[in-house]
mmCIF file of C-alpha atoms in Angstrom:
data_model
loop_
_atom_site.group_PDB
_atom_site.id
_atom_site.type_symbol
_atom_site.label_atom_id
_atom_site.label_comp_id
_atom_site.label_asym_id
_atom_site.label_seq_id
_atom_site.Cartn_x
_atom_site.Cartn_y
_atom_site.Cartn_z
ATOM 1 C CA MET A 339 1.535 1.652 -19.813
ATOM 2 C CA PRO A 340 4.963 0.186 -20.583
ATOM 3 C CA LYS A 341 5.022 -2.769 -22.889
ATOM 4 C CA LEU A 342 5.690 -6.017 -21.078
ATOM 5 C CA GLY A 343 8.733 -7.900 -22.209
ATOM 6 C CA VAL A 344 11.313 -10.466 -21.149
ATOM 7 C CA ASP A 345 14.935 -11.253 -21.718
ATOM 8 C CA ARG A 346 15.805 -11.893 -25.333
ATOM 9 C CA GLY A 347 17.193 -15.205 -26.483
ATOM 10 C CA THR A 348 16.089 -18.709 -27.348
ATOM 11 C CA LEU A 349 12.939 -19.513 -25.412
ATOM 12 C CA ILE A 350 12.380 -23.188 -26.259
ATOM 13 C CA PRO A 351 15.216 -25.507 -25.208
ATOM 14 C CA PRO A 352 16.727 -27.309 -28.218
ATOM 15 C CA THR A 353 16.094 -30.696 -26.595
ATOM 16 C CA TRP A 354 12.334 -30.202 -26.569
ATOM 17 C CA SER A 355 10.509 -32.015 -29.370
ATOM 18 C CA LEU A 356 7.541 -29.722 -29.843
ATOM 19 C CA PRO A 357 5.241 -29.912 -32.862
ATOM 20 C CA GLU A 358 5.501 -27.102 -35.378
ATOM 21 C CA ALA A 359 1.879 -26.102 -34.747
ATOM 22 C CA LEU A 360 2.801 -25.343 -31.141
ATOM 23 C CA ARG A 361 6.087 -23.627 -31.982
ATOM 24 C CA ALA A 362 4.261 -21.363 -34.424
ATOM 25 C CA ARG A 363 2.153 -19.981 -31.569
ATOM 26 C CA LEU A 364 5.167 -18.886 -29.526
ATOM 27 C CA SER A 365 7.438 -15.970 -30.351
ATOM 28 C CA SER A 366 11.152 -16.595 -30.662
ATOM 29 C CA SER A 367 12.061 -13.503 -28.645
ATOM 30 C CA THR A 368 9.341 -12.789 -26.077
ATOM 31 C CA TYR A 369 7.066 -14.891 -23.899
ATOM 32 C CA GLY A 370 4.062 -12.581 -24.092
ATOM 33 C CA ARG A 371 1.101 -13.016 -21.783
ATOM 34 C CA GLN A 372 0.535 -16.005 -19.527
ATOM 35 C CA ARG A 373 -1.348 -18.716 -21.386
ATOM 36 C CA ALA A 374 -1.717 -22.438 -22.036
ATOM 37 C CA ILE A 375 -1.014 -23.707 -25.579
ATOM 38 C CA HIS A 376 -2.361 -27.169 -26.471
ATOM 39 C CA GLU A 377 -1.510 -28.752 -29.802
ATOM 40 C CA GLU A 378 -1.425 -32.414 -30.876
ATOM 41 C CA GLY A 379 -1.486 -33.681 -27.297
ATOM 42 C CA HIS A 380 1.354 -31.377 -26.203
ATOM 43 C CA LEU A 381 0.684 -28.773 -23.506
ATOM 44 C CA LEU A 382 2.929 -25.740 -23.131
ATOM 45 C CA LEU A 383 2.447 -23.376 -20.200
ATOM 46 C CA VAL A 384 3.782 -19.842 -20.624
ATOM 47 C CA LEU A 385 3.975 -18.330 -17.143
ATOM 48 C CA HIS A 386 5.491 -15.269 -15.467
ATOM 49 C CA LYS A 387 7.567 -15.154 -12.334
ATOM 50 C CA PRO A 388 6.123 -12.980 -9.531
ATOM 51 C CA PRO A 389 6.605 -9.336 -10.571
ATOM 52 C CA GLY A 390 8.077 -6.642 -8.383
ATOM 53 C CA PRO A 391 6.415 -3.242 -7.810
ATOM 54 C CA ASP A 392 8.696 -1.375 -10.240
ATOM 55 C CA GLU A 393 9.157 -4.067 -12.876
ATOM 56 C CA SER A 394 7.758 -3.256 -16.310
ATOM 57 C CA ARG A 395 9.335 -6.395 -17.783
ATOM 58 C CA ARG A 396 8.012 -9.837 -16.947
ATOM 59 C CA GLU A 397 10.396 -12.744 -16.632
ATOM 60 C CA GLY A 398 8.788 -15.758 -18.272
ATOM 61 C CA VAL A 399 9.156 -19.494 -17.799
ATOM 62 C CA LEU A 400 7.981 -22.490 -19.844
ATOM 63 C CA PHE A 401 6.537 -25.793 -18.691
ATOM 64 C CA TRP A 402 5.984 -28.556 -21.251
ATOM 65 C CA ARG A 403 3.797 -31.594 -20.767
ATOM 66 C CA ALA A 404 4.435 -34.269 -23.374
ATOM 67 C CA PRO A 405 1.634 -36.604 -24.524
ATOM 68 C CA THR A 406 3.246 -39.293 -22.348
ATOM 69 C CA GLY A 407 2.537 -37.211 -19.227
ATOM 70 C CA GLU A 408 6.162 -36.211 -18.690
ATOM 71 C CA TRP A 409 6.706 -32.639 -17.479
ATOM 72 C CA LEU A 410 9.763 -30.536 -18.345
ATOM 73 C CA PHE A 411 10.885 -27.079 -17.231
ATOM 74 C CA ASN A 412 12.919 -24.771 -19.477
ATOM 75 C CA ARG A 413 14.982 -23.554 -16.492
ATOM 76 C CA GLY A 414 16.221 -27.066 -15.749
ATOM 77 C CA GLY A 415 14.991 -29.911 -13.588
ATOM 78 C CA PRO A 416 11.803 -31.964 -13.737
ATOM 79 C CA GLY A 417 8.641 -30.117 -14.619
ATOM 80 C CA PRO A 418 6.220 -31.114 -11.811
ATOM 81 C CA GLY A 419 8.479 -29.906 -9.016
ATOM 82 C CA GLY A 420 9.334 -26.752 -10.940
ATOM 83 C CA LEU A 421 5.661 -25.905 -11.489
ATOM 84 C CA GLN A 422 4.872 -26.497 -7.830
ATOM 85 C CA ARG A 423 7.750 -24.253 -6.783
ATOM 86 C CA HIS A 424 6.568 -21.629 -9.256
ATOM 87 C CA VAL A 425 3.108 -21.490 -7.664
ATOM 88 C CA GLN A 426 4.670 -21.631 -4.203
ATOM 89 C CA SER A 427 6.780 -18.551 -4.996
ATOM 90 C CA TYR A 428 3.527 -16.566 -5.258
ATOM 91 C CA ALA A 429 2.328 -18.063 -1.966
ATOM 92 C CA ASP A 430 5.601 -17.156 -0.241
ATOM 93 C CA LEU A 431 5.284 -13.554 -1.409
ATOM 94 C CA GLU A 432 1.706 -13.429 -0.140
ATOM 95 C CA THR A 433 2.866 -14.618 3.288
ATOM 96 C CA GLN A 434 5.690 -12.082 3.332
ATOM 97 C CA LEU A 435 3.430 -9.185 2.333
ATOM 98 C CA SER A 436 0.794 -10.221 4.892
ATOM 99 C CA GLN A 437 3.393 -10.088 7.659
ATOM 100 C CA THR A 438 4.596 -6.715 6.397
ATOM 101 C CA PHE A 439 1.021 -5.391 6.411
ATOM 102 C CA GLU A 440 0.473 -6.492 10.014
ATOM 103 C CA GLN A 441 3.603 -4.611 11.108
ATOM 104 C CA THR A 442 2.999 -1.476 9.038
ATOM 105 C CA ALA A 443 2.002 1.653 10.928
ATOM 106 C CA ASP A 444 2.879 4.424 8.471
ATOM 107 C CA LEU A 445 0.471 5.404 5.685
ATOM 108 C CA HIS A 446 3.332 5.830 3.221
ATOM 109 C CA GLN A 447 4.404 2.235 3.852
ATOM 110 C CA VAL A 448 0.853 1.037 3.230
ATOM 111 C CA PHE A 449 0.891 2.807 -0.145
ATOM 112 C CA GLU A 450 4.176 1.043 -0.960
ATOM 113 C CA LEU A 451 2.524 -2.255 -0.047
ATOM 114 C CA LEU A 452 -0.374 -1.443 -2.376
ATOM 115 C CA GLU A 453 2.104 -0.687 -5.152
ATOM 116 C CA ALA A 454 3.744 -4.085 -4.643
ATOM 117 C CA LEU A 455 0.450 -5.976 -4.419
ATOM 118 C CA THR A 456 -1.320 -4.624 -7.503
ATOM 119 C CA PRO A 457 0.860 -6.263 -10.206
ATOM 120 C CA LEU A 458 1.249 -9.394 -8.088
ATOM 121 C CA VAL A 459 -2.518 -9.904 -7.812
ATOM 122 C CA ARG A 460 -2.881 -9.422 -11.567
ATOM 123 C CA ALA A 461 -0.138 -11.962 -12.282
ATOM 124 C CA ALA A 462 -1.598 -14.473 -9.801
ATOM 125 C CA ARG A 463 -5.028 -14.128 -11.410
ATOM 126 C CA ASN A 464 -3.590 -14.798 -14.860
ATOM 127 C CA LEU A 465 -1.627 -17.748 -13.458
ATOM 128 C CA HIS A 466 -4.819 -19.309 -12.134
ATOM 129 C CA LEU A 467 -6.667 -18.706 -15.407
ATOM 130 C CA THR A 468 -3.806 -20.284 -17.353
ATOM 131 C CA LEU A 469 -3.801 -23.393 -15.185
ATOM 132 C CA GLN A 470 -7.588 -23.605 -15.454
ATOM 133 C CA SER A 471 -7.270 -23.478 -19.237
ATOM 134 C CA ALA A 472 -4.623 -26.216 -19.065
ATOM 135 C CA ARG A 473 -6.907 -28.322 -16.884
ATOM 136 C CA GLU A 474 -9.692 -28.024 -19.453
ATOM 137 C CA ALA A 475 -7.311 -29.016 -22.246
ATOM 138 C CA VAL A 476 -5.875 -32.041 -20.407
ATOM 139 C CA LYS A 477 -8.627 -33.518 -18.278
ATOM 140 C CA SER A 478 -6.823 -36.724 -17.306
ATOM 141 C CA ASP A 479 -3.937 -35.214 -15.326
ATOM 142 C CA PRO A 480 -4.635 -34.973 -11.561
ATOM 143 C CA PHE A 481 -1.435 -32.961 -11.106
ATOM 144 C CA LEU A 482 -2.986 -30.088 -13.057
ATOM 145 C CA ILE A 483 -5.984 -30.131 -10.722
ATOM 146 C CA GLU A 484 -3.660 -29.892 -7.729
ATOM 147 C CA VAL A 485 -1.618 -26.942 -8.983
ATOM 148 C CA ARG A 486 -4.720 -25.167 -10.317
ATOM 149 C CA ASP A 487 -6.433 -25.381 -6.930
ATOM 150 C CA ARG A 488 -3.264 -24.188 -5.240
ATOM 151 C CA ALA A 489 -3.052 -21.255 -7.650
ATOM 152 C CA TYR A 490 -6.685 -20.381 -6.879
ATOM 153 C CA ASP A 491 -5.941 -20.329 -3.139
ATOM 154 C CA VAL A 492 -2.969 -18.040 -3.717
ATOM 155 C CA GLU A 493 -5.005 -15.723 -5.946
ATOM 156 C CA ARG A 494 -7.810 -15.547 -3.403
ATOM 157 C CA ASN A 495 -5.445 -14.807 -0.512
ATOM 158 C CA LEU A 496 -3.725 -12.059 -2.486
ATOM 159 C CA GLU A 497 -7.068 -10.495 -3.435
ATOM 160 C CA LEU A 498 -8.172 -10.509 0.218
ATOM 161 C CA LEU A 499 -4.878 -8.943 1.253
ATOM 162 C CA LEU A 500 -5.246 -6.289 -1.443
ATOM 163 C CA GLU A 501 -8.763 -5.506 -0.201
ATOM 164 C CA ASP A 502 -7.491 -5.221 3.387
ATOM 165 C CA VAL A 503 -4.723 -2.855 2.277
ATOM 166 C CA ARG A 504 -7.170 -0.649 0.372
ATOM 167 C CA ASN A 505 -9.561 -0.559 3.332
ATOM 168 C CA SER A 506 -6.671 0.340 5.625
ATOM 169 C CA ILE A 507 -5.669 3.214 3.356
ATOM 170 C CA GLN A 508 -9.227 4.554 3.248
ATOM 171 C CA PHE A 509 -9.579 4.278 7.025
ATOM 172 C CA ARG A 510 -6.250 5.976 7.743
ATOM 173 C CA MET A 511 -6.909 8.756 5.257
ATOM 174 C CA ALA A 512 -10.362 9.345 6.762
ATOM 175 C CA ARG A 513 -8.863 9.404 10.261
ATOM 176 C CA GLU A 514 -6.169 11.876 9.225
ATOM 177 C CA ALA A 515 -8.759 14.045 7.475
ATOM 178 C CA GLU A 516 -10.878 14.065 10.639
ATOM 179 C CA ALA A 517 -7.855 15.009 12.766
ATOM 180 C CA GLN A 518 -6.963 17.803 10.350
ATOM 181 C CA ALA A 519 -10.535 19.103 10.390
ATOM 182 C CA ARG A 520 -10.563 19.038 14.200
ATOM 183 C CA PHE A 521 -7.254 20.900 14.299
ATOM 184 C CA SER A 522 -8.631 23.515 11.907
ATOM 185 C CA ARG A 523 -11.752 23.995 14.048
ATOM 186 C CA ASP A 524 -9.647 24.409 17.188
ATOM 187 C CA ALA A 525 -7.410 26.925 15.415
ATOM 188 C CA VAL A 526 -10.441 28.948 14.334
ATOM 189 C CA VAL A 527 -11.839 28.991 17.887
ATOM 190 C CA SER A 528 -8.461 30.012 19.353
ATOM 191 C CA SER A 529 -8.103 32.760 16.775
ATOM 192 C CA HIS A 530 -11.585 34.030 17.615
ATOM 193 C CA ARG A 531 -10.752 34.157 21.318
ATOM 194 C CA LEU A 532 -7.523 36.018 20.640
ATOM 195 C CA ASN A 533 -9.499 38.530 18.612
ATOM 196 C CA ILE A 534 -11.838 39.007 21.572
ATOM 197 C CA LEU A 535 -8.889 39.682 23.883
ATOM 198 C CA ALA A 536 -7.403 42.101 21.373
ATOM 199 C CA ALA A 537 -10.732 43.919 21.073
ATOM 200 C CA LEU A 538 -10.948 44.261 24.868
ATOM 201 C CA PHE A 539 -7.410 45.352 25.658
ATOM 202 C CA LEU A 540 -6.112 47.072 22.533
ATOM 203 C CA PRO A 541 -8.241 50.277 22.723
ATOM 204 C CA PRO A 542 -7.482 51.154 26.378
ATOM 205 C CA THR A 543 -3.832 50.154 25.957
ATOM 206 C CA ALA A 544 -3.469 52.329 22.873
ATOM 207 C CA ILE A 545 -5.207 55.314 24.495
ATOM 208 C CA THR A 546 -3.209 55.174 27.713
ATOM 209 C CA SER A 547 0.034 54.791 25.766
ATOM 210 C CA LEU A 548 -0.846 57.680 23.456
ATOM 211 C CA PHE A 549 -1.630 60.122 26.265
ATOM 212 C CA GLY A 550 0.941 58.796 28.733
ATOM 213 C CA MET A 551 -1.729 58.048 31.326
ATOM 214 C CA ASN A 552 0.198 56.622 34.279
ATOM 215 C CA LEU A 553 -1.625 56.412 37.634
ATOM 216 C CA ALA A 554 0.192 57.664 40.695
ATOM 217 C CA HIS A 555 -0.229 54.449 42.678
ATOM 218 C CA GLY A 556 2.816 54.854 44.932
ATOM 219 C CA LEU A 557 3.569 51.110 44.969
ATOM 220 C CA SER A 558 7.178 51.780 44.022
ATOM 221 C CA GLU A 559 7.656 53.450 47.396
ATOM 222 C CA ARG A 560 5.887 50.812 49.451
ATOM 223 C CA ASN A 561 6.925 47.378 50.718
ATOM 224 C CA PRO A 562 8.262 45.160 47.832
ATOM 225 C CA VAL A 563 5.689 42.544 48.802
ATOM 226 C CA TRP A 564 3.049 44.561 46.956
ATOM 227 C CA PHE A 565 5.115 44.425 43.767
ATOM 228 C CA TRP A 566 5.420 40.671 43.934
ATOM 229 C CA MET A 567 1.721 40.272 44.687
ATOM 230 C CA VAL A 568 0.825 42.277 41.584
ATOM 231 C CA PHE A 569 3.386 40.320 39.554
ATOM 232 C CA VAL A 570 2.048 36.950 40.704
ATOM 233 C CA GLY A 571 -1.515 38.088 40.078
ATOM 234 C CA GLY A 572 -0.586 39.118 36.533
ATOM 235 C CA VAL A 573 1.051 35.752 35.874
ATOM 236 C CA ALA A 574 -2.012 33.926 37.227
ATOM 237 C CA LEU A 575 -4.297 36.023 35.035
ATOM 238 C CA GLY A 576 -2.075 35.237 32.034
ATOM 239 C CA VAL A 577 -2.298 31.515 32.755
ATOM 240 C CA LEU A 578 -6.084 31.721 32.986
ATOM 241 C CA LEU A 579 -6.304 33.601 29.697
ATOM 242 C CA LYS A 580 -3.979 31.088 28.034
ATOM 243 C CA GLY A 581 -6.171 28.223 29.209
ATOM 244 C CA TRP A 582 -9.279 29.961 27.924
ATOM 245 C CA VAL A 583 -7.704 30.598 24.512
ATOM 246 C CA THR A 584 -6.286 27.097 24.027
ATOM 247 C CA VAL A 585 -9.033 24.959 25.579
ATOM 248 C CA ARG A 586 -10.827 22.804 23.041
ATOM 249 C CA PRO A 587 -14.514 23.461 22.599
ATOM 250 C CA GLN A 588 -16.863 20.686 23.621
ATOM 251 C CA ARG A 589 -18.217 18.625 20.755
ATOM 252 C CA PRO A 590 -21.953 18.478 20.375
ATOM 253 C CA SER A 591 -23.292 15.124 21.530
#
């Protein structure tokens, strides 16, 4: 698997007054996995933005809760609203993918949906676990309870959607396999019937052609109506034989 990474650069804003014990637990060049770091009353949340299906690199964000209860976001703006929008971005993707799933009819598109869902479900699960860890570290902040519960709802909805997608793939593959098996059975039956026709008509046709056995029927000298009657009869017989060869056999009840 490719190693997860993020954009290089300074991760902690210079205006943040974090204790050295907390800074020592965060790399200067990569965010790493999603986690909650709690040191000396300071809480730092290391989170990932929702990943795309082909993204091997995770774009990280930081949320800092000071001992005073103030929240800050390293991408600018107040922390509480930024954290709520971060969780909501997962919820918006879940809604979008659910609508896509309801409108998807092609099996290939369902596989693409599965490819998009798998990393998203993993990231949402880690987001919920991180917020749960933060809630256990800071028990007096009701805001953490709110965003944790919201993250749990998002994780659960994504897991249910992933299960529905997998069930849909299994059902569609089973249905296509059944249709292919039925087509193969029909082809075998049709081939067998053609072999029967060949066995009936090939020997006399070959013998009469070999010895030039033409009956003196005299129809060529009679009224043309007889020719057309024989022609129509031959066409009708051909249609009957075609129907017999191509008709599907009855399934056993």
